[in-house]
Coordinates of N, CA, C and O in Angstrom, one line a residue:
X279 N 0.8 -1.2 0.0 CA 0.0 0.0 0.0 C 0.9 1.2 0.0 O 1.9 1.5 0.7
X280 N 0.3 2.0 -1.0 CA 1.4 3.5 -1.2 C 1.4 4.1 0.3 O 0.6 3.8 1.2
X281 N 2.3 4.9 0.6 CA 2.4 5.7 1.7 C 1.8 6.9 1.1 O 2.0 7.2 -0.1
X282 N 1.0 7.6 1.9 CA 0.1 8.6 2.1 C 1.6 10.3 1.7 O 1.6 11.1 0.8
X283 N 2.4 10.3 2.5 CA 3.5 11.3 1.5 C 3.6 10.9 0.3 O 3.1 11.7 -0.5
X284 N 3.9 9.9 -0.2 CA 4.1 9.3 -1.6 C 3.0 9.7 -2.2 O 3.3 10.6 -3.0
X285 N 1.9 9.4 -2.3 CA 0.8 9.9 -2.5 C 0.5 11.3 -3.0 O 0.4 11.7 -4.2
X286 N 0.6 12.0 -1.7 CA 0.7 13.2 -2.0 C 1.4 14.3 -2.8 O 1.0 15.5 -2.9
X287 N 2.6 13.7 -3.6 CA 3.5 14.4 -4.6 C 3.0 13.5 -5.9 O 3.3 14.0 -7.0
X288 N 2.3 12.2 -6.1 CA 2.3 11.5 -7.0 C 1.4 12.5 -7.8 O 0.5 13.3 -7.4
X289 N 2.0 12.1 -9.5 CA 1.3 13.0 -10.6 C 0.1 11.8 -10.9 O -0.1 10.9 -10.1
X290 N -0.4 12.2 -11.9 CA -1.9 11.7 -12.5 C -2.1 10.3 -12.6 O -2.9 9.6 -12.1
X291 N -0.4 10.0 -13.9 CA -0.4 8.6 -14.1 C 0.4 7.5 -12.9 O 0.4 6.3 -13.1
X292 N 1.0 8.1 -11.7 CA 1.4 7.9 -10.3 C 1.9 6.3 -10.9 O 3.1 6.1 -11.1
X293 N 0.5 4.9 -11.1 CA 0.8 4.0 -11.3 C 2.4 3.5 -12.3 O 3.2 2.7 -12.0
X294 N 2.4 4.2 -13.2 CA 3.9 3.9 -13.8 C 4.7 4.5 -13.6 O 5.6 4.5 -14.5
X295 N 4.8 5.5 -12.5 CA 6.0 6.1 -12.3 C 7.0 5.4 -11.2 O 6.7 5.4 -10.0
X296 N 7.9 5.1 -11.5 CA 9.3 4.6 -10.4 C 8.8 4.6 -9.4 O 7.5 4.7 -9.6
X297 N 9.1 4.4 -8.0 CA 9.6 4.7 -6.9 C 9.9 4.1 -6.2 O 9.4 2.9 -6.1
X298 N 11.0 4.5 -5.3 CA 11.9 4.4 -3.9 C 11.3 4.6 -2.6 O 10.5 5.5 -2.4
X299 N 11.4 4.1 -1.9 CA 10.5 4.7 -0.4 C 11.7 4.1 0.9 O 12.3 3.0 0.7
X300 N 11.9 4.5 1.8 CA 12.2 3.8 3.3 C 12.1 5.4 4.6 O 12.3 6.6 4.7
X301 N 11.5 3.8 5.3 CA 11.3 4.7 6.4 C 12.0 4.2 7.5 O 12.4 3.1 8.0
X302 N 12.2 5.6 7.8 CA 13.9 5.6 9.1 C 13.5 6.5 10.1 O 12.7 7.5 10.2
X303 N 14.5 5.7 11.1 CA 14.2 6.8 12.4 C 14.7 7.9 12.6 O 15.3 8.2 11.5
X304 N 14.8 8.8 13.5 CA 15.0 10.4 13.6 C 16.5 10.3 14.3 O 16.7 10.5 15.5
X305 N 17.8 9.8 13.3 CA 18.7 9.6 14.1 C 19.5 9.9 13.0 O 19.1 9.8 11.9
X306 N 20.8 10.3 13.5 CA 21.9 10.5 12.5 C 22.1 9.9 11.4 O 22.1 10.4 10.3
X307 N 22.2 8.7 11.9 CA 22.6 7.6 11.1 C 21.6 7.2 9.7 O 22.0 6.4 8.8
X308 N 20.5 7.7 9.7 CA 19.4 8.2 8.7 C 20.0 8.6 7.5 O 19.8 8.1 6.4
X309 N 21.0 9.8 8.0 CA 21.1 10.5 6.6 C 22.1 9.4 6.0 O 22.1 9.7 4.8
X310 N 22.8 8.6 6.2 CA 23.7 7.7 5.2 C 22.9 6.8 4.5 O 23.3 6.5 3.4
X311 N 21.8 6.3 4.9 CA 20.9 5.8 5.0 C 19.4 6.0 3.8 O 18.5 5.3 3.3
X312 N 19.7 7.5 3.6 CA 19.3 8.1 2.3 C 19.7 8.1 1.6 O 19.1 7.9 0.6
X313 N 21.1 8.4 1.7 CA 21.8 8.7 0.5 C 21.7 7.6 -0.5 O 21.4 7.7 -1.7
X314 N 22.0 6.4 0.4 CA 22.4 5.6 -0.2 C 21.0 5.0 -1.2 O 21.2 4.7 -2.4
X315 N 19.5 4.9 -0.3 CA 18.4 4.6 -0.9 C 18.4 5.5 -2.2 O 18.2 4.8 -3.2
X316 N 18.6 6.5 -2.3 CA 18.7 7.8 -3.0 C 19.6 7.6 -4.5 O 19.2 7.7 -5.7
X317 N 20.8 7.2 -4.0 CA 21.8 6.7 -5.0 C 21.4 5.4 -5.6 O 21.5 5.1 -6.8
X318 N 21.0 4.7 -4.9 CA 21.1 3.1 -5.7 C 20.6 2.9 -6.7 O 21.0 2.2 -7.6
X319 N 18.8 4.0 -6.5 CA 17.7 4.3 -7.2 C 18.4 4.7 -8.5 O 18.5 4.0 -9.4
X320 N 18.8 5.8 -8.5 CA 19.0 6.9 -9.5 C 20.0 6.5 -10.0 O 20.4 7.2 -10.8
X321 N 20.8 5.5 -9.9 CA 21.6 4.6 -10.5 C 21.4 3.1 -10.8 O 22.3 2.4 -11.3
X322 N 20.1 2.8 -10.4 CA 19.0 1.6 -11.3 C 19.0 2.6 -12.6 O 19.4 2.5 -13.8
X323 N 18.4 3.4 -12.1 CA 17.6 4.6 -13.1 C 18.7 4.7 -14.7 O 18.2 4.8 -15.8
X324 N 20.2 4.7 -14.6 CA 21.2 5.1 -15.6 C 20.9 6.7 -15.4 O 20.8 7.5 -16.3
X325 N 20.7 7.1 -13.9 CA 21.1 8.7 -14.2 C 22.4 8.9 -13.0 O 22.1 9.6 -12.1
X326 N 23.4 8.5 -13.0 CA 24.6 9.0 -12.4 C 24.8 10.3 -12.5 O 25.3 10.7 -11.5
X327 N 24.5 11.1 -13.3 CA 25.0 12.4 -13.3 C 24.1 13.2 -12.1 O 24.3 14.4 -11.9
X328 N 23.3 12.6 -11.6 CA 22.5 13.4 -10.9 C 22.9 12.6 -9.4 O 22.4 13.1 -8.4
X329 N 23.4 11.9 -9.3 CA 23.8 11.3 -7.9 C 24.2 12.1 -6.7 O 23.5 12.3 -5.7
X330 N 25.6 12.7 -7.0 CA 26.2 13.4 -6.2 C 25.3 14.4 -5.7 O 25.0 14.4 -4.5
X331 N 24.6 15.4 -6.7 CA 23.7 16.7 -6.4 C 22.3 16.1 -5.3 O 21.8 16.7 -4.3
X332 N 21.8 14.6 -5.8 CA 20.5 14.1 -5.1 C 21.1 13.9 -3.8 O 20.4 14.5 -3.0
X333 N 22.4 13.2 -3.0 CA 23.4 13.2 -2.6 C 22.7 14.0 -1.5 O 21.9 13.7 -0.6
X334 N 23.4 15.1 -2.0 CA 23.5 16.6 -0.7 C 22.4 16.7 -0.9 O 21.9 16.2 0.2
X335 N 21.2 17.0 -1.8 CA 19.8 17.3 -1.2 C 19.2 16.2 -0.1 O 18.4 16.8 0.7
X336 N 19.3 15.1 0.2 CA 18.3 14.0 0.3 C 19.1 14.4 2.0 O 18.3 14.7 2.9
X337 N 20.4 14.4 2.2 CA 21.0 15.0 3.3 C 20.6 15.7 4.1 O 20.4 15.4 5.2
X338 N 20.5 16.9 3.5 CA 20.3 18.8 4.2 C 18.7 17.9 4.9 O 18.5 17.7 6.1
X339 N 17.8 17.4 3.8 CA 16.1 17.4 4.2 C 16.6 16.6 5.4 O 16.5 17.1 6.5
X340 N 17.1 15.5 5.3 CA 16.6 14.3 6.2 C 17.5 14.9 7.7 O 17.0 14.9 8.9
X341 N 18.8 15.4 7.2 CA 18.9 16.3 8.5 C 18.1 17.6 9.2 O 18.3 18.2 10.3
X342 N 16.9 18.0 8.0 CA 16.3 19.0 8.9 C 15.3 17.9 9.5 O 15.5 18.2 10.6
X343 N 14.8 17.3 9.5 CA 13.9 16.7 9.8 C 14.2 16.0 11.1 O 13.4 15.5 12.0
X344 N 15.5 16.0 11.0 CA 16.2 15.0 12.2 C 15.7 16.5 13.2 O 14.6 16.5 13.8
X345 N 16.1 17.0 13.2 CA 15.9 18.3 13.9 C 14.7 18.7 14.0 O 14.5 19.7 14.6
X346 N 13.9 18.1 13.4 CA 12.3 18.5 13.9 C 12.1 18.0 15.8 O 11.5 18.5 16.7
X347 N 12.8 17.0 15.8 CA 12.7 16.5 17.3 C 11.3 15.1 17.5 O 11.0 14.4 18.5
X348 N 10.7 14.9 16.2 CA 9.6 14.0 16.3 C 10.4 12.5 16.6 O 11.6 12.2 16.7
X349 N 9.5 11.8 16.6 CA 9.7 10.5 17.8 C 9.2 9.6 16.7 O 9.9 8.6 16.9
X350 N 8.5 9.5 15.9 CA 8.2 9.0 15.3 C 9.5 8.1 13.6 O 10.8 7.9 13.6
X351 N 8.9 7.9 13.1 CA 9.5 7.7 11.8 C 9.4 8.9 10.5 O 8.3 9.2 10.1
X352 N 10.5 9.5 9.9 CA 9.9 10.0 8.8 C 10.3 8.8 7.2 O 10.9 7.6 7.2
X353 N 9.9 9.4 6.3 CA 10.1 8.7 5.3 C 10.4 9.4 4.2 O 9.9 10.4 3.9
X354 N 11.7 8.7 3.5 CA 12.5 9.3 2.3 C 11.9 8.4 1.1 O 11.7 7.2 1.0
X355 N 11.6 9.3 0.2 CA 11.0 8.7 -1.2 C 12.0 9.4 -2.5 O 12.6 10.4 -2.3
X356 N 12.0 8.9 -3.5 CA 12.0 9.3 -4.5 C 11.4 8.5 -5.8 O 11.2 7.3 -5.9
X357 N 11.3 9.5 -6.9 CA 9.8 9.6 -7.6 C 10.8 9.8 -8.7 O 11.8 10.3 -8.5
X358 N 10.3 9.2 -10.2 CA 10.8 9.5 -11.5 C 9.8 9.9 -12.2 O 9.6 9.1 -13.2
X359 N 9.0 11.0 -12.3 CA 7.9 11.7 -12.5 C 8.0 11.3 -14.3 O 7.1 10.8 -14.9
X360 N 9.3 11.8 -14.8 CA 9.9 12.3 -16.0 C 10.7 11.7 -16.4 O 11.0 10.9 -15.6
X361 N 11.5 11.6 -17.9 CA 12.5 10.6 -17.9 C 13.7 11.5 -17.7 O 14.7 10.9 -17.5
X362 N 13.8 13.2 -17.8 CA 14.5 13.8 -17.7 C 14.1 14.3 -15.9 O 14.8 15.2 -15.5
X363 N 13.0 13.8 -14.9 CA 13.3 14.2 -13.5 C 13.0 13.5 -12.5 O 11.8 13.1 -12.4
X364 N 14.3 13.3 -11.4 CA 14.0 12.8 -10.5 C 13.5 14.3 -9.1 O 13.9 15.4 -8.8
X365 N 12.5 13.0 -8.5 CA 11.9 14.2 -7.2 C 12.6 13.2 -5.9 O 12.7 12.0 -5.8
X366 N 13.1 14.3 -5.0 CA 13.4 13.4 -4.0 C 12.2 14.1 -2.7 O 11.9 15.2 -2.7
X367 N 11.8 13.2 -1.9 CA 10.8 13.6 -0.8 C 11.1 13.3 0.5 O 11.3 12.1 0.6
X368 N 11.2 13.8 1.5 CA 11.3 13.4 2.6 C 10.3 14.1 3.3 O 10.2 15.3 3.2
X369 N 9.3 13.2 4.0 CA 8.1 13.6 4.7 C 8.8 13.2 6.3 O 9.7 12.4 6.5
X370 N 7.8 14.4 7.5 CA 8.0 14.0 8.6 C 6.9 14.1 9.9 O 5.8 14.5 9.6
X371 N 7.0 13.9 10.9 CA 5.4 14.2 12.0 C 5.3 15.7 12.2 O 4.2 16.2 12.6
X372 N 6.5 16.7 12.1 CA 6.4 18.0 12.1 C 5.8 18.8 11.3 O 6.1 19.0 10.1
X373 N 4.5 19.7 12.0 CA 4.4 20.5 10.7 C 5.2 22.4 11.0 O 4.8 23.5 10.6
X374 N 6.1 22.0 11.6 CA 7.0 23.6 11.3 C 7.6 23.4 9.8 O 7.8 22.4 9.1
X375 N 7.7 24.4 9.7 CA 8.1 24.6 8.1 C 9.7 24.9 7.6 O 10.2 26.0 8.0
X376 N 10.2 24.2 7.0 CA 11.7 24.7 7.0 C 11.6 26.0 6.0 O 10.9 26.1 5.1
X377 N 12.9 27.0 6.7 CA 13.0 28.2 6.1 C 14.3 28.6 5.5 O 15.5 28.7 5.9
X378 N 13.8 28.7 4.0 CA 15.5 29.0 3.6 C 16.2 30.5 4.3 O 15.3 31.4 4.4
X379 N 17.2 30.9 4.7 CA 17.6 32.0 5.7 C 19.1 32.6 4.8 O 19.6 32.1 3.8
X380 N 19.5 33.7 5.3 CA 20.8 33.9 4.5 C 21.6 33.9 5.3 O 21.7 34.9 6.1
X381 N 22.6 32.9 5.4 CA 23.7 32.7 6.4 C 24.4 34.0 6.8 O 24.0 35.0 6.3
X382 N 25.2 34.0 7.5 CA 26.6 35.5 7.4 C 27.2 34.2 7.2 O 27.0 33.0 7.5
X383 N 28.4 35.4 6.2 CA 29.3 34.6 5.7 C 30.7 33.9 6.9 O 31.6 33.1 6.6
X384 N 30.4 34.4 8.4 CA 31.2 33.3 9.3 C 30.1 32.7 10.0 O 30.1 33.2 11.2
X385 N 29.1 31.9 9.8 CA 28.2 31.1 10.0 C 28.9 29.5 9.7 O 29.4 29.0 8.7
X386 N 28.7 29.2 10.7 CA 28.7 27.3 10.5 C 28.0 26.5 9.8 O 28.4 25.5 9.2
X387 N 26.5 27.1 9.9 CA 25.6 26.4 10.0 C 23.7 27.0 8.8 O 23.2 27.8 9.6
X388 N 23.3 26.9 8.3 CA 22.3 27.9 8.1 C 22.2 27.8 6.2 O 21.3 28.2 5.4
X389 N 23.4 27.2 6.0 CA 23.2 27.5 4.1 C 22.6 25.9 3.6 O 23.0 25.6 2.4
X390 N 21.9 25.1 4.2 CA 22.0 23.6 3.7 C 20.2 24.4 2.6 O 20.3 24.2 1.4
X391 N 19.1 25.0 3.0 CA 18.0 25.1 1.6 C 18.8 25.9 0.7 O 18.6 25.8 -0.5
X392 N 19.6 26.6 1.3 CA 20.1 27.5 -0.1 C 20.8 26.8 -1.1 O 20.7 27.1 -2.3
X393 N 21.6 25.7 -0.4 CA 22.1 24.9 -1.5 C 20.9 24.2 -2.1 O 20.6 24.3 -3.3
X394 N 20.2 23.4 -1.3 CA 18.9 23.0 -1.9 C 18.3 23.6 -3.1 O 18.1 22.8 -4.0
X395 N 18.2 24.8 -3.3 CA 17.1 25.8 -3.9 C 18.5 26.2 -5.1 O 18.3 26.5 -6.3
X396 N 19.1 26.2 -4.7 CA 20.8 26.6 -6.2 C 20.7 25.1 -6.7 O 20.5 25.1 -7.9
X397 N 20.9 23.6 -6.1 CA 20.9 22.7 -7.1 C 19.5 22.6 -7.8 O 19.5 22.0 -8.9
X398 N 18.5 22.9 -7.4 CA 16.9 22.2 -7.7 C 16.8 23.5 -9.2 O 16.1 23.3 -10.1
X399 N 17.7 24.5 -8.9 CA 16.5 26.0 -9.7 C 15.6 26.4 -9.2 O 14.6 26.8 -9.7
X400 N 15.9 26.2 -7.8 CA 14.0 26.8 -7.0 C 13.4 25.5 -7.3 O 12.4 25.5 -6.7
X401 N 13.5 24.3 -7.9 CA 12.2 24.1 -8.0 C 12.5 22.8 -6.5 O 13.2 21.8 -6.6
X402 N 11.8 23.1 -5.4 CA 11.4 22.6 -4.4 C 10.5 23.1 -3.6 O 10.4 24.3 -3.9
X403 N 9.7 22.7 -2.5 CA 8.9 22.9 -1.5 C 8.0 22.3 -1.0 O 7.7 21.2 -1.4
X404 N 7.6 22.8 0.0 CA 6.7 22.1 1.3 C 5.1 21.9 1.1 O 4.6 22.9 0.7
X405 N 4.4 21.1 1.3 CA 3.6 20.3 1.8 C 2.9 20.0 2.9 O 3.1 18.9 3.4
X406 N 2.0 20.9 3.3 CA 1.7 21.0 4.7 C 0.6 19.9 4.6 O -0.2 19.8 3.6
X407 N 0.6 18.8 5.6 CA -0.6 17.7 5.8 C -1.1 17.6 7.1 O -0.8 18.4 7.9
X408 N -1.8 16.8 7.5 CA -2.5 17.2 8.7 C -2.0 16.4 9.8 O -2.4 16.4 11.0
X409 N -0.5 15.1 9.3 CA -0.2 14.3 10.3 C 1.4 14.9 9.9 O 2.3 14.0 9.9
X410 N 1.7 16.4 9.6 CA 3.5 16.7 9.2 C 3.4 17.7 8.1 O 2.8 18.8 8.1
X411 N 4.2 17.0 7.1 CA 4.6 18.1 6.3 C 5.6 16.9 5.3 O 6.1 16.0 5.9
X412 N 5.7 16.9 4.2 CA 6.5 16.7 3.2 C 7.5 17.8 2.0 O 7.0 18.7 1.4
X413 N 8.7 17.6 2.0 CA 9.3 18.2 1.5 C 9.8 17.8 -0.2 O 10.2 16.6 -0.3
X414 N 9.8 18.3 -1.2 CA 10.1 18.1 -1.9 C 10.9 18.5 -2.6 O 10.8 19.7 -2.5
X415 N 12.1 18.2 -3.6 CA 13.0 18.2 -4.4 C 13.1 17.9 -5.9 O 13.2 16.7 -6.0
X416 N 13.2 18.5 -6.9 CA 13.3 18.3 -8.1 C 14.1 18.3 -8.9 O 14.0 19.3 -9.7
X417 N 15.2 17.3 -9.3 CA 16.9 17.5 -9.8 C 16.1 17.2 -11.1 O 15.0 16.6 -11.1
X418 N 16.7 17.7 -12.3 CA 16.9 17.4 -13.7 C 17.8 17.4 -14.4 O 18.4 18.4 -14.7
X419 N 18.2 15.9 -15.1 CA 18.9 15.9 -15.9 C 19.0 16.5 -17.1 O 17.9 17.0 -17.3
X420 N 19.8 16.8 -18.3 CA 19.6 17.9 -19.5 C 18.8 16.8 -20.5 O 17.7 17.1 -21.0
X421 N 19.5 15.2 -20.8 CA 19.3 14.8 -21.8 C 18.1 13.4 -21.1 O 18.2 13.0 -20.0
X422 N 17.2 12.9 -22.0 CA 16.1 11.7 -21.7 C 17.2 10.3 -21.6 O 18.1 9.8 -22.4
X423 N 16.7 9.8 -20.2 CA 17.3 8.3 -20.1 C 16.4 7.3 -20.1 O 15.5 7.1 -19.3
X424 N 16.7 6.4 -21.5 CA 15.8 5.6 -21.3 C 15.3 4.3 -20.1 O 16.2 3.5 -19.5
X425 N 14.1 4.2 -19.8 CA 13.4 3.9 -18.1 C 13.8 2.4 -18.2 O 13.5 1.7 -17.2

């Protein structure tokens, strides 16, 4: 049975579109854990070129989310909407909203949506639902891989 985030980003024809899904606990060790679901996928897929960039996005989310403080499980998805795009998703029990912010430049900490929002071209965003929030991500490759 689809997960209900999954759901919620799926396009029209949803039934033939790819997907990835695992659900992980709110712990560090999560984010290697994405990556990797994240990579394996999009390298079933023959899109390597988009690895590294899905990489750091699937990261930044799943560590905001770690930082939501929920107790629960969130869940990392990714979606092949397109044959030129992968979406990556991470839904969680929080519904605070992550905020892209503008670091100072001796800041530690504070640039992970900016990078988000520079690899995607803007194209990402939130998802308010009534048990969290889902986040979404949009990498595009230039040239069509066949599925």
């Amino acid at each position: 049975m689809p997960h209900p985030l999954l759901e919620a980003h799926a396009p029209p024809h949803a039934n033939s579109v790819p997907v990835a899904s695992l659900l992980l606990p709110y712990q560090p060790e999560s984010v290697a854990a994405a990556r990797r679901l994240v990579g394996a996928k999009l390298r079933d897929w023959g899109l390597n070129d988009l690895v590294d960039d899905a990489a750091l996005i699937v990261s930044e989310l799943v560590t905001n989310s770690i930082k939501t403080g929920c107790q629960t499980r969130m869940l990392v998805g990714v979606r092949r909407p397109t044959d030129r795009t992968v979406r990556i998703l991470v839904g969680d029990g929080s519904r605070s909203m992550p905020v892209m912010v503008q670091a100072r430049p001796d800041a530690t900490s504070g640039r992970g949506l900016e990078m988000v929002h520079r690899l995607t071209h803007g194209r990402w965003g939130v998802t308010p639902l009534p048990f969290g929030k889902v986040v979404h991500a949009d990498l595009a490759t230039p040239a069509p891989i066949p599925r």
